[in-house]
Tab-separated table of C-alpha atoms in Angstrom:
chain	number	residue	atom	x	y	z
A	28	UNK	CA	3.610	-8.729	3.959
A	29	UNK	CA	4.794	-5.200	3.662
A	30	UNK	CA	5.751	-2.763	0.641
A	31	UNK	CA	8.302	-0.403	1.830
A	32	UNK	CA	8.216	3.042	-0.935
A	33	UNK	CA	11.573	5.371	-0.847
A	34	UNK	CA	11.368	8.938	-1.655
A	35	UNK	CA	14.726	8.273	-3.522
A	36	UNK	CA	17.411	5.481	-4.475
A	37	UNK	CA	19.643	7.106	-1.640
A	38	UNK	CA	17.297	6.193	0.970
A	39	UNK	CA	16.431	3.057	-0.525
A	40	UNK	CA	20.074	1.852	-1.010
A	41	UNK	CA	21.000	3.147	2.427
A	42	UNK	CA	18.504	0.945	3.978
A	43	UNK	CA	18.719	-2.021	2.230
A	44	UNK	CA	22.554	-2.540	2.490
A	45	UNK	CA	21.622	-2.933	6.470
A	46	UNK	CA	19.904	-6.324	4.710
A	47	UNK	CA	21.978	-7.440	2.002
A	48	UNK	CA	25.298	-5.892	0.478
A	49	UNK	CA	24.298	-7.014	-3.359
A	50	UNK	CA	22.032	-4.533	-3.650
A	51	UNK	CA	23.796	-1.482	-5.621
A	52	UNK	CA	22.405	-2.630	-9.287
A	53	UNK	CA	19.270	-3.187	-8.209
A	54	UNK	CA	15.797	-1.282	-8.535
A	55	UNK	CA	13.500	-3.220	-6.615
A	56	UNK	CA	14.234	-5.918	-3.598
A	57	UNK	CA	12.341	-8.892	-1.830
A	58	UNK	CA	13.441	-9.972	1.235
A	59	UNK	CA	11.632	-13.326	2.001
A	60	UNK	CA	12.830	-13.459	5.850
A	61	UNK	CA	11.322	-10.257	6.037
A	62	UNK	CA	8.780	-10.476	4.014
A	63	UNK	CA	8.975	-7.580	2.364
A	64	UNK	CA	9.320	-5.204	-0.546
A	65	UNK	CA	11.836	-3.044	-1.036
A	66	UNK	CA	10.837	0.172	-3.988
A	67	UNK	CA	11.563	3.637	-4.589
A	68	UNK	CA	10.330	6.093	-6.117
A	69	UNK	CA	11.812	6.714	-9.902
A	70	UNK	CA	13.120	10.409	-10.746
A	71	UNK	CA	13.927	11.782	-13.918
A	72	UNK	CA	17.825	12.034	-12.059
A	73	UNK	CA	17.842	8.560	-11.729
A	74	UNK	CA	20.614	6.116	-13.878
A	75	UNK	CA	18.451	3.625	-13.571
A	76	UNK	CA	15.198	4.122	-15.870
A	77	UNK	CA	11.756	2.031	-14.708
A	78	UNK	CA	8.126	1.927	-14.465
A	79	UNK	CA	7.046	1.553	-10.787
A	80	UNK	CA	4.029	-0.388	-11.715
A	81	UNK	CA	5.987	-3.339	-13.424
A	82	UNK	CA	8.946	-2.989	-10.792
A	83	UNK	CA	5.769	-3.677	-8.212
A	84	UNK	CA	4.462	-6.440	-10.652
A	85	UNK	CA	8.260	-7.989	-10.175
A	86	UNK	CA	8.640	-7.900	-6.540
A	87	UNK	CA	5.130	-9.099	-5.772
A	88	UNK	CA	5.885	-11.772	-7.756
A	89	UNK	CA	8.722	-12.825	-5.962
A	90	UNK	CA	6.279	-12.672	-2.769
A	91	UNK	CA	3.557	-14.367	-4.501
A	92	UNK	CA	5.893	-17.488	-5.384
A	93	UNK	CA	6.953	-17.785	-1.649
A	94	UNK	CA	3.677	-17.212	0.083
A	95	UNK	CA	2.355	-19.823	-2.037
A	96	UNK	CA	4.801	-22.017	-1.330
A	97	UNK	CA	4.419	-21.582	2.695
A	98	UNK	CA	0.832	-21.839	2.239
A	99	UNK	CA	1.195	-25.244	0.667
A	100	UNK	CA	3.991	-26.735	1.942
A	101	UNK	CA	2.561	-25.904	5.970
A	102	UNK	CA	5.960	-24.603	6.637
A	103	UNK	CA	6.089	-21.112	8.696
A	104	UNK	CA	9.632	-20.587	6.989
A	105	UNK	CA	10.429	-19.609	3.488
A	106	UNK	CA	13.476	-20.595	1.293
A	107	UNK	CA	15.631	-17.942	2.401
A	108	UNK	CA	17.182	-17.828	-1.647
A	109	UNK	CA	15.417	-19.427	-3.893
A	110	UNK	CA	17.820	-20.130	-6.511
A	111	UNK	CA	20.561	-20.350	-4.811
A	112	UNK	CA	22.745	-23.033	-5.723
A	113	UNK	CA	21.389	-23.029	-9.513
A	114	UNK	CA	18.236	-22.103	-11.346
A	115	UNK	CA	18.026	-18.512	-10.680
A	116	UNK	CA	17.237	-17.511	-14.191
A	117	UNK	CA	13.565	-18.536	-13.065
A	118	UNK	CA	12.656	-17.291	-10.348
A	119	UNK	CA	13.879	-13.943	-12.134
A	120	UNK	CA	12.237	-14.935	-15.356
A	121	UNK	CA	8.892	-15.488	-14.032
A	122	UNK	CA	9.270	-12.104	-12.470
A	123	UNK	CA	10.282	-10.204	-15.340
A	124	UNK	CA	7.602	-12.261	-17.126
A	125	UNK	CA	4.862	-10.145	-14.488
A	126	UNK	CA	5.954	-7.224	-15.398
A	127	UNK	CA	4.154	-7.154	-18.689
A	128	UNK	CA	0.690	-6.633	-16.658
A	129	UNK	CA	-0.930	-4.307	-17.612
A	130	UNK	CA	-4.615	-3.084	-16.565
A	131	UNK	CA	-6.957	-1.232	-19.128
A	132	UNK	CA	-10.180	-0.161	-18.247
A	133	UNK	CA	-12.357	-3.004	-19.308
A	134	UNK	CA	-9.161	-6.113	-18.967
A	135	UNK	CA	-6.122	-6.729	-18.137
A	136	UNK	CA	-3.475	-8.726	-20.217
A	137	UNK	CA	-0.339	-10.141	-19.376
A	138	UNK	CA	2.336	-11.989	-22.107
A	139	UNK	CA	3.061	-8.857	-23.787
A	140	UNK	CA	5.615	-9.119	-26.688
A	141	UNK	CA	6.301	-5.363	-26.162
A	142	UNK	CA	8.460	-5.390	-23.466
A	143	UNK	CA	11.726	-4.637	-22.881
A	144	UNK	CA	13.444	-7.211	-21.353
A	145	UNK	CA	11.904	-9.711	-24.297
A	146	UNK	CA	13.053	-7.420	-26.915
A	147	UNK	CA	16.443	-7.481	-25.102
A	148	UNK	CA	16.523	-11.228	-25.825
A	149	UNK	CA	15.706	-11.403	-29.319
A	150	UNK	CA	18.401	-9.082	-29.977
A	151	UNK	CA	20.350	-10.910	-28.082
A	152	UNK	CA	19.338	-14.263	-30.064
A	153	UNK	CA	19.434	-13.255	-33.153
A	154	UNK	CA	21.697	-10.061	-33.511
A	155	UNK	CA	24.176	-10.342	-30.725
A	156	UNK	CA	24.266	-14.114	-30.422
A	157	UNK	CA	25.410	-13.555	-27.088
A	158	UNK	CA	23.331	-16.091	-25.533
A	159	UNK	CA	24.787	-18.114	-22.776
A	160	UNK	CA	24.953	-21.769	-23.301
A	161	UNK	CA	21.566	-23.877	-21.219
A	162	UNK	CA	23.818	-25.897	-19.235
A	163	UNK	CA	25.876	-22.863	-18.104
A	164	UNK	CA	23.108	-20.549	-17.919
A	165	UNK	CA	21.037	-22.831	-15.882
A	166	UNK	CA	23.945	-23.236	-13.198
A	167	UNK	CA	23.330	-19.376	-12.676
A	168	UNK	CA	23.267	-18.931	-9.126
A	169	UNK	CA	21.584	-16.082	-7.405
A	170	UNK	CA	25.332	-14.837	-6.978
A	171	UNK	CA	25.907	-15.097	-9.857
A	172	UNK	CA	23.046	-12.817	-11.207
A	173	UNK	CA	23.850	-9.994	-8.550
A	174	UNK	CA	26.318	-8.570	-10.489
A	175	UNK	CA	27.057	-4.498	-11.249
A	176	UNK	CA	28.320	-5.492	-14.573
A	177	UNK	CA	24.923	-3.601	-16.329
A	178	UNK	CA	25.753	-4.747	-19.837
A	179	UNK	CA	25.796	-8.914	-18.124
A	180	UNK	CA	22.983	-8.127	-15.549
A	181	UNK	CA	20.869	-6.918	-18.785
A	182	UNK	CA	21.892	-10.192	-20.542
A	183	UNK	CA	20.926	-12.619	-17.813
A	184	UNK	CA	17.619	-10.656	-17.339
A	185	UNK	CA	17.148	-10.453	-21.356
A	186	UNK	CA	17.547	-14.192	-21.467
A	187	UNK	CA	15.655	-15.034	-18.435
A	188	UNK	CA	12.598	-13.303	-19.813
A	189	UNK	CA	13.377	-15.093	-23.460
A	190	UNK	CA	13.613	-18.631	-22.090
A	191	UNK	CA	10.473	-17.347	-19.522
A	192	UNK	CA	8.016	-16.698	-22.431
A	193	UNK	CA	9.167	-19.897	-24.715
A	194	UNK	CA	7.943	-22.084	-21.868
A	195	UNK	CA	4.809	-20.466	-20.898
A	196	UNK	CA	4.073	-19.549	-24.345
A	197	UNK	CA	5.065	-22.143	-27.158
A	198	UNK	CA	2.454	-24.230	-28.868
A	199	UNK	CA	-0.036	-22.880	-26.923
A	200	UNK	CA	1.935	-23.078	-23.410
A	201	UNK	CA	2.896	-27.372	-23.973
A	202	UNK	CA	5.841	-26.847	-21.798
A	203	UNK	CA	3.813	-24.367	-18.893
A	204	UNK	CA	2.734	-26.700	-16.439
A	205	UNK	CA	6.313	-28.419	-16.145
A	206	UNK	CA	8.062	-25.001	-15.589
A	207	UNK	CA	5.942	-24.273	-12.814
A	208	UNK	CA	6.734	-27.642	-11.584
A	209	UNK	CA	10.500	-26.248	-11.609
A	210	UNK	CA	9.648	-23.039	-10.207
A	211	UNK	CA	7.810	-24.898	-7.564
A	212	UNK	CA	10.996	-27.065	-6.731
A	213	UNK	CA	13.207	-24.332	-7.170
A	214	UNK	CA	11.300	-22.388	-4.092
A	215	UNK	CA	11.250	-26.021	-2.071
A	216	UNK	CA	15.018	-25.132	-2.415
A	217	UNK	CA	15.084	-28.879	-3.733
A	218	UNK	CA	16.234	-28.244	-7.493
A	219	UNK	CA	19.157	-29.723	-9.198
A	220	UNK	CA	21.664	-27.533	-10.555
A	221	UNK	CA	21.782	-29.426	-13.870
């Protein structure tokens, strides 16, 4: 259970290819062998523009989701990649979905309409129509969404966060408890891909 912070993308890219060699488009990395976080610190410099305290929201996300399923499944082993074969828009979707927390002084919120990524998918809905099809889109593999094809990675992410908030969210969250079923299955690593 560690958080590893980089001064600077170079060190944090430089260390985490020794891990994984998808790692060039990313920001922020779990490694659920090791479990640990992989962050750096943002600069001005950077091409890649973020707020450190969602990014941390994201990753410990993806921690949360496979601590919790060690601790209930009494396995000492997580699923190496959830999401593998299929069904990766979730496991990123509920991630992106954490980084709306936010803390105030007297609460803390989370479901916020304001971010990015969800703004990214109603443009993408209902400007761009450049949403992918469900069937196709739900094949996603993790592969698939380690890509350094920005304008696609922001897509998948976009619509991953879009498809994250309808089920938690419409009529009063009717479809929540069923897509944490799936996320639960998709982390058992016993998911369908269709």
């Amino acid at each position: 259970h560690r958080v590893i912070l980089y001064r600077n993308r170079e060190e944090y890219l430089r260390e985490l290819r020794k891990h994984d060699e998808n790692v060039d488009a990313s920001i922020g990395w779990y490694l659920p062998n090791m479990r640990c976080i992989f962050v750096y610190e943002p600069s001005p410099n950077d091409e890649y523009e973020f707020d450190l305290f969602s990014l941390l929201a994201h990753e410990v996300t993806h921690q949360l989701f496979n601590e919790c399923y060690l601790a209930t499944s009494g396995r000492n082993k997580p699923v190496s990649q959830p999401g593998r074969r299929a069904n990766f828009w979730a496991v990123e979707g509920v991630a992106t979905y954490m980084e709306t927390y936010a803390l105030t002084a007297s609460n803390a919120k989370l479901g916020g309409v304001e971010t990015y990524r969800l703004q990214q998918a109603v443009a993408s809905l209902f400007e761009e129509k450049t949403y992918i099809p469900m069937r196709q889109y739900v094949a996603a593999t993790r592969e698939s969404f380690q890509t350094n094809d920005m304008p696609l990675l922001q897509r998948l992410y976009a619509q991953a966060t879009g498809l994250t908030f309808f089920f938690i969210h419409y009529r009063d969250g009717v479809y929540r408890n069923a897509f944490v079923a799936y996320l639960y299955a998709i982390y058992q690593g016993v998911d369908q891909p269709n």
